[in-house]
Amino acid sequence: MTNAFAFDAKQFDTAQLESLFFAPARAFAALSVDYSEKLINAQLEATKAYADTSVAQLRSLVEVKDAEGLKSYMEGQQQVAKELTERLKGDAEKVVALQQEFAQESQKLTESSVKQAQDSAQASAKEASETANKAVKEATAPKAAK
């Protein structure tokens, strides 16, 4: 008993499936993981810097013992605020740059995948056309010989 719907491994082109679907999916997944890793590292670095600054400020506050020390501490707060503002600006720029890089690389991957799919479709169409032409020639050749 033969099954008309049996899977024929000889007709299944795994290389084409790999190149059209799995390879681009893996490339995009790798790009996403790389982006996530860079973003997490940037966030961890920023968080550590802010935490270190906060702890340093708390230590400075604990050291205040008189009015002059409090005045000095308060004057230092302006500098700390300025430094934190600059740090925040730099961190935001870093995240924007990472997002732009990710978008550009994603676009390149997409364009490459689309081009590869178009090339593959054209090659398949050409192959199908050649096969059809060959079949027509073979089908008409015996008739001409008779």
JSON list of C-alpha atoms in Angstrom, two decimals:
[
{"chain": "A", "resi": 1, "resn": "MET", "atom": "CA", "xyz": [0.00, 0.00, 0.00]},
{"chain": "A", "resi": 2, "resn": "THR", "atom": "CA", "xyz": [1.58, 3.27, -1.07]},
{"chain": "A", "resi": 3, "resn": "ASN", "atom": "CA", "xyz": [0.80, 6.59, 0.45]},
{"chain": "A", "resi": 4, "resn": "ALA", "atom": "CA", "xyz": [0.30, 9.35, -2.12]},
{"chain": "A", "resi": 5, "resn": "PHE", "atom": "CA", "xyz": [1.27, 11.90, 0.50]},
{"chain": "A", "resi": 6, "resn": "ALA", "atom": "CA", "xyz": [4.50, 10.21, 1.59]},
{"chain": "A", "resi": 7, "resn": "PHE", "atom": "CA", "xyz": [7.46, 12.48, 2.16]},
{"chain": "A", "resi": 8, "resn": "ASP", "atom": "CA", "xyz": [10.10, 12.17, -0.54]},
{"chain": "A", "resi": 9, "resn": "ALA", "atom": "CA", "xyz": [13.44, 13.35, 0.87]},
{"chain": "A", "resi": 10, "resn": "LYS", "atom": "CA", "xyz": [14.96, 13.47, -2.61]},
{"chain": "A", "resi": 11, "resn": "GLN", "atom": "CA", "xyz": [12.57, 16.23, -3.66]},
{"chain": "A", "resi": 12, "resn": "PHE", "atom": "CA", "xyz": [13.05, 18.26, -0.47]},
{"chain": "A", "resi": 13, "resn": "ASP", "atom": "CA", "xyz": [15.75, 20.92, -0.85]},
{"chain": "A", "resi": 14, "resn": "THR", "atom": "CA", "xyz": [17.11, 21.55, 2.64]},
{"chain": "A", "resi": 15, "resn": "ALA", "atom": "CA", "xyz": [19.82, 23.89, 1.37]},
{"chain": "A", "resi": 16, "resn": "GLN", "atom": "CA", "xyz": [17.21, 26.22, -0.08]},
{"chain": "A", "resi": 17, "resn": "LEU", "atom": "CA", "xyz": [15.16, 26.09, 3.09]},
{"chain": "A", "resi": 18, "resn": "GLU", "atom": "CA", "xyz": [18.31, 26.81, 5.10]},
{"chain": "A", "resi": 19, "resn": "SER", "atom": "CA", "xyz": [19.35, 29.75, 2.94]},
{"chain": "A", "resi": 20, "resn": "LEU", "atom": "CA", "xyz": [15.90, 31.31, 2.63]},
{"chain": "A", "resi": 21, "resn": "PHE", "atom": "CA", "xyz": [14.54, 30.86, 6.13]},
{"chain": "A", "resi": 22, "resn": "PHE", "atom": "CA", "xyz": [16.81, 29.46, 8.81]},
{"chain": "A", "resi": 23, "resn": "ALA", "atom": "CA", "xyz": [20.04, 31.34, 8.04]},
{"chain": "A", "resi": 24, "resn": "PRO", "atom": "CA", "xyz": [18.33, 34.79, 7.99]},
{"chain": "A", "resi": 25, "resn": "ALA", "atom": "CA", "xyz": [16.39, 33.92, 11.16]},
{"chain": "A", "resi": 26, "resn": "ARG", "atom": "CA", "xyz": [19.61, 32.89, 12.91]},
{"chain": "A", "resi": 27, "resn": "ALA", "atom": "CA", "xyz": [21.40, 36.02, 11.70]},
{"chain": "A", "resi": 28, "resn": "PHE", "atom": "CA", "xyz": [18.61, 38.24, 13.02]},
{"chain": "A", "resi": 29, "resn": "ALA", "atom": "CA", "xyz": [18.52, 36.35, 16.31]},
{"chain": "A", "resi": 30, "resn": "ALA", "atom": "CA", "xyz": [22.29, 36.77, 16.68]},
{"chain": "A", "resi": 31, "resn": "LEU", "atom": "CA", "xyz": [21.97, 40.48, 15.92]},
{"chain": "A", "resi": 32, "resn": "SER", "atom": "CA", "xyz": [19.19, 40.79, 18.51]},
{"chain": "A", "resi": 33, "resn": "VAL", "atom": "CA", "xyz": [21.26, 38.99, 21.15]},
{"chain": "A", "resi": 34, "resn": "ASP", "atom": "CA", "xyz": [24.28, 41.20, 20.42]},
{"chain": "A", "resi": 35, "resn": "TYR", "atom": "CA", "xyz": [22.12, 44.33, 20.66]},
{"chain": "A", "resi": 36, "resn": "SER", "atom": "CA", "xyz": [20.55, 43.14, 23.92]},
{"chain": "A", "resi": 37, "resn": "GLU", "atom": "CA", "xyz": [23.97, 42.38, 25.38]},
{"chain": "A", "resi": 38, "resn": "LYS", "atom": "CA", "xyz": [25.31, 45.84, 24.45]},
{"chain": "A", "resi": 39, "resn": "LEU", "atom": "CA", "xyz": [22.20, 47.53, 25.84]},
{"chain": "A", "resi": 40, "resn": "ILE", "atom": "CA", "xyz": [22.32, 45.57, 29.10]},
{"chain": "A", "resi": 41, "resn": "ASN", "atom": "CA", "xyz": [26.03, 46.33, 29.51]},
{"chain": "A", "resi": 42, "resn": "ALA", "atom": "CA", "xyz": [25.39, 50.04, 28.91]},
{"chain": "A", "resi": 43, "resn": "GLN", "atom": "CA", "xyz": [22.60, 50.00, 31.49]},
{"chain": "A", "resi": 44, "resn": "LEU", "atom": "CA", "xyz": [24.72, 48.13, 34.03]},
{"chain": "A", "resi": 45, "resn": "GLU", "atom": "CA", "xyz": [27.61, 50.54, 33.51]},
{"chain": "A", "resi": 46, "resn": "ALA", "atom": "CA", "xyz": [25.33, 53.54, 33.96]},
{"chain": "A", "resi": 47, "resn": "THR", "atom": "CA", "xyz": [23.66, 52.06, 37.02]},
{"chain": "A", "resi": 48, "resn": "LYS", "atom": "CA", "xyz": [27.03, 51.36, 38.62]},
{"chain": "A", "resi": 49, "resn": "ALA", "atom": "CA", "xyz": [28.21, 54.91, 37.92]},
{"chain": "A", "resi": 50, "resn": "TYR", "atom": "CA", "xyz": [25.04, 56.41, 39.42]},
{"chain": "A", "resi": 51, "resn": "ALA", "atom": "CA", "xyz": [25.23, 54.10, 42.45]},
{"chain": "A", "resi": 52, "resn": "ASP", "atom": "CA", "xyz": [28.91, 54.93, 43.00]},
{"chain": "A", "resi": 53, "resn": "THR", "atom": "CA", "xyz": [28.12, 58.65, 42.83]},
{"chain": "A", "resi": 54, "resn": "SER", "atom": "CA", "xyz": [25.24, 58.25, 45.28]},
{"chain": "A", "resi": 55, "resn": "VAL", "atom": "CA", "xyz": [27.35, 56.30, 47.75]},
{"chain": "A", "resi": 56, "resn": "ALA", "atom": "CA", "xyz": [30.16, 58.85, 47.47]},
{"chain": "A", "resi": 57, "resn": "GLN", "atom": "CA", "xyz": [27.68, 61.65, 48.17]},
{"chain": "A", "resi": 58, "resn": "LEU", "atom": "CA", "xyz": [26.26, 59.80, 51.16]},
{"chain": "A", "resi": 59, "resn": "ARG", "atom": "CA", "xyz": [29.77, 59.30, 52.51]},
{"chain": "A", "resi": 60, "resn": "SER", "atom": "CA", "xyz": [30.44, 63.02, 52.07]},
{"chain": "A", "resi": 61, "resn": "LEU", "atom": "CA", "xyz": [27.21, 63.86, 53.88]},
{"chain": "A", "resi": 62, "resn": "VAL", "atom": "CA", "xyz": [28.12, 61.57, 56.77]},
{"chain": "A", "resi": 63, "resn": "GLU", "atom": "CA", "xyz": [31.42, 63.43, 57.12]},
{"chain": "A", "resi": 64, "resn": "VAL", "atom": "CA", "xyz": [29.63, 66.77, 57.66]},
{"chain": "A", "resi": 65, "resn": "LYS", "atom": "CA", "xyz": [30.29, 67.91, 61.24]},
{"chain": "A", "resi": 66, "resn": "ASP", "atom": "CA", "xyz": [29.62, 71.64, 61.24]},
{"chain": "A", "resi": 67, "resn": "ALA", "atom": "CA", "xyz": [28.04, 74.49, 59.30]},
{"chain": "A", "resi": 68, "resn": "GLU", "atom": "CA", "xyz": [31.16, 75.02, 57.19]},
{"chain": "A", "resi": 69, "resn": "GLY", "atom": "CA", "xyz": [31.20, 71.34, 56.25]},
{"chain": "A", "resi": 70, "resn": "LEU", "atom": "CA", "xyz": [27.50, 71.50, 55.31]},
{"chain": "A", "resi": 71, "resn": "LYS", "atom": "CA", "xyz": [28.13, 74.60, 53.19]},
{"chain": "A", "resi": 72, "resn": "SER", "atom": "CA", "xyz": [31.00, 72.84, 51.41]},
{"chain": "A", "resi": 73, "resn": "TYR", "atom": "CA", "xyz": [28.85, 69.75, 50.88]},
{"chain": "A", "resi": 74, "resn": "MET", "atom": "CA", "xyz": [25.98, 71.79, 49.41]},
{"chain": "A", "resi": 75, "resn": "GLU", "atom": "CA", "xyz": [28.33, 73.65, 47.05]},
{"chain": "A", "resi": 76, "resn": "GLY", "atom": "CA", "xyz": [29.68, 70.29, 45.88]},
{"chain": "A", "resi": 77, "resn": "GLN", "atom": "CA", "xyz": [26.15, 69.17, 45.08]},
{"chain": "A", "resi": 78, "resn": "GLN", "atom": "CA", "xyz": [25.98, 71.61, 42.16]},
{"chain": "A", "resi": 79, "resn": "GLN", "atom": "CA", "xyz": [29.08, 70.03, 40.62]},
{"chain": "A", "resi": 80, "resn": "VAL", "atom": "CA", "xyz": [27.70, 66.53, 41.21]},
{"chain": "A", "resi": 81, "resn": "ALA", "atom": "CA", "xyz": [24.39, 67.51, 39.60]},
{"chain": "A", "resi": 82, "resn": "LYS", "atom": "CA", "xyz": [26.25, 68.92, 36.61]},
{"chain": "A", "resi": 83, "resn": "GLU", "atom": "CA", "xyz": [28.34, 65.73, 36.27]},
{"chain": "A", "resi": 84, "resn": "LEU", "atom": "CA", "xyz": [25.25, 63.51, 36.56]},
{"chain": "A", "resi": 85, "resn": "THR", "atom": "CA", "xyz": [23.46, 65.57, 33.91]},
{"chain": "A", "resi": 86, "resn": "GLU", "atom": "CA", "xyz": [26.40, 65.16, 31.54]},
{"chain": "A", "resi": 87, "resn": "ARG", "atom": "CA", "xyz": [26.58, 61.45, 32.32]},
{"chain": "A", "resi": 88, "resn": "LEU", "atom": "CA", "xyz": [22.85, 61.05, 31.69]},
{"chain": "A", "resi": 89, "resn": "LYS", "atom": "CA", "xyz": [23.16, 62.86, 28.37]},
{"chain": "A", "resi": 90, "resn": "GLY", "atom": "CA", "xyz": [26.08, 60.63, 27.33]},
{"chain": "A", "resi": 91, "resn": "ASP", "atom": "CA", "xyz": [24.22, 57.49, 28.36]},
{"chain": "A", "resi": 92, "resn": "ALA", "atom": "CA", "xyz": [21.14, 58.53, 26.37]},
{"chain": "A", "resi": 93, "resn": "GLU", "atom": "CA", "xyz": [23.32, 59.20, 23.31]},
{"chain": "A", "resi": 94, "resn": "LYS", "atom": "CA", "xyz": [24.92, 55.77, 23.69]},
{"chain": "A", "resi": 95, "resn": "VAL", "atom": "CA", "xyz": [21.51, 54.06, 23.76]},
{"chain": "A", "resi": 96, "resn": "VAL", "atom": "CA", "xyz": [20.32, 56.03, 20.72]},
{"chain": "A", "resi": 97, "resn": "ALA", "atom": "CA", "xyz": [23.51, 55.04, 18.84]},
{"chain": "A", "resi": 98, "resn": "LEU", "atom": "CA", "xyz": [22.93, 51.39, 19.74]},
{"chain": "A", "resi": 99, "resn": "GLN", "atom": "CA", "xyz": [19.34, 51.58, 18.51]},
{"chain": "A", "resi": 100, "resn": "GLN", "atom": "CA", "xyz": [20.41, 53.20, 15.24]},
{"chain": "A", "resi": 101, "resn": "GLU", "atom": "CA", "xyz": [23.10, 50.57, 14.71]},
{"chain": "A", "resi": 102, "resn": "PHE", "atom": "CA", "xyz": [20.58, 47.81, 15.36]},
{"chain": "A", "resi": 103, "resn": "ALA", "atom": "CA", "xyz": [18.09, 49.35, 12.92]},
{"chain": "A", "resi": 104, "resn": "GLN", "atom": "CA", "xyz": [20.74, 49.70, 10.21]},
{"chain": "A", "resi": 105, "resn": "GLU", "atom": "CA", "xyz": [22.01, 46.15, 10.65]},
{"chain": "A", "resi": 106, "resn": "SER", "atom": "CA", "xyz": [18.43, 44.82, 10.67]},
{"chain": "A", "resi": 107, "resn": "GLN", "atom": "CA", "xyz": [17.74, 46.66, 7.44]},
{"chain": "A", "resi": 108, "resn": "LYS", "atom": "CA", "xyz": [20.89, 45.22, 5.84]},
{"chain": "A", "resi": 109, "resn": "LEU", "atom": "CA", "xyz": [19.87, 41.70, 6.89]},
{"chain": "A", "resi": 110, "resn": "THR", "atom": "CA", "xyz": [16.37, 42.21, 5.52]},
{"chain": "A", "resi": 111, "resn": "GLU", "atom": "CA", "xyz": [17.64, 43.56, 2.21]},
{"chain": "A", "resi": 112, "resn": "SER", "atom": "CA", "xyz": [20.10, 40.69, 1.90]},
{"chain": "A", "resi": 113, "resn": "SER", "atom": "CA", "xyz": [17.39, 38.12, 2.65]},
{"chain": "A", "resi": 114, "resn": "VAL", "atom": "CA", "xyz": [14.99, 39.67, 0.14]},
{"chain": "A", "resi": 115, "resn": "LYS", "atom": "CA", "xyz": [17.69, 39.77, -2.55]},
{"chain": "A", "resi": 116, "resn": "GLN", "atom": "CA", "xyz": [18.62, 36.15, -1.84]},
{"chain": "A", "resi": 117, "resn": "ALA", "atom": "CA", "xyz": [14.95, 35.12, -2.03]},
{"chain": "A", "resi": 118, "resn": "GLN", "atom": "CA", "xyz": [14.52, 36.98, -5.32]},
{"chain": "A", "resi": 119, "resn": "ASP", "atom": "CA", "xyz": [17.64, 35.38, -6.76]},
{"chain": "A", "resi": 120, "resn": "SER", "atom": "CA", "xyz": [16.48, 31.96, -5.62]},
{"chain": "A", "resi": 121, "resn": "ALA", "atom": "CA", "xyz": [13.02, 32.52, -7.08]},
{"chain": "A", "resi": 122, "resn": "GLN", "atom": "CA", "xyz": [14.52, 33.63, -10.40]},
{"chain": "A", "resi": 123, "resn": "ALA", "atom": "CA", "xyz": [16.81, 30.60, -10.46]},
{"chain": "A", "resi": 124, "resn": "SER", "atom": "CA", "xyz": [13.89, 28.29, -9.68]},
{"chain": "A", "resi": 125, "resn": "ALA", "atom": "CA", "xyz": [11.76, 29.91, -12.37]},
{"chain": "A", "resi": 126, "resn": "LYS", "atom": "CA", "xyz": [14.57, 29.58, -14.89]},
{"chain": "A", "resi": 127, "resn": "GLU", "atom": "CA", "xyz": [15.11, 25.94, -13.94]},
{"chain": "A", "resi": 128, "resn": "ALA", "atom": "CA", "xyz": [11.39, 25.23, -14.18]},
{"chain": "A", "resi": 129, "resn": "SER", "atom": "CA", "xyz": [11.23, 26.93, -17.58]},
{"chain": "A", "resi": 130, "resn": "GLU", "atom": "CA", "xyz": [14.19, 24.92, -18.85]},
{"chain": "A", "resi": 131, "resn": "THR", "atom": "CA", "xyz": [12.65, 21.70, -17.54]},
{"chain": "A", "resi": 132, "resn": "ALA", "atom": "CA", "xyz": [9.34, 22.54, -19.19]},
{"chain": "A", "resi": 133, "resn": "ASN", "atom": "CA", "xyz": [11.03, 23.38, -22.49]},
{"chain": "A", "resi": 134, "resn": "LYS", "atom": "CA", "xyz": [12.97, 20.12, -22.36]},
{"chain": "A", "resi": 135, "resn": "ALA", "atom": "CA", "xyz": [9.79, 18.17, -21.62]},
{"chain": "A", "resi": 136, "resn": "VAL", "atom": "CA", "xyz": [7.99, 19.83, -24.53]},
{"chain": "A", "resi": 137, "resn": "LYS", "atom": "CA", "xyz": [10.88, 19.04, -26.87]},
{"chain": "A", "resi": 138, "resn": "GLU", "atom": "CA", "xyz": [10.96, 15.43, -25.70]},
{"chain": "A", "resi": 139, "resn": "ALA", "atom": "CA", "xyz": [7.20, 15.13, -26.06]},
{"chain": "A", "resi": 140, "resn": "THR", "atom": "CA", "xyz": [7.19, 16.54, -29.59]},
{"chain": "A", "resi": 141, "resn": "ALA", "atom": "CA", "xyz": [10.35, 14.78, -30.79]},
{"chain": "A", "resi": 142, "resn": "PRO", "atom": "CA", "xyz": [8.77, 11.28, -31.14]},
{"chain": "A", "resi": 143, "resn": "LYS", "atom": "CA", "xyz": [5.82, 12.74, -33.08]},
{"chain": "A", "resi": 144, "resn": "ALA", "atom": "CA", "xyz": [8.15, 14.39, -35.59]},
{"chain": "A", "resi": 145, "resn": "ALA", "atom": "CA", "xyz": [10.07, 11.15, -36.07]},
{"chain": "A", "resi": 146, "resn": "LYS", "atom": "CA", "xyz": [6.86, 9.21, -36.95]}
]
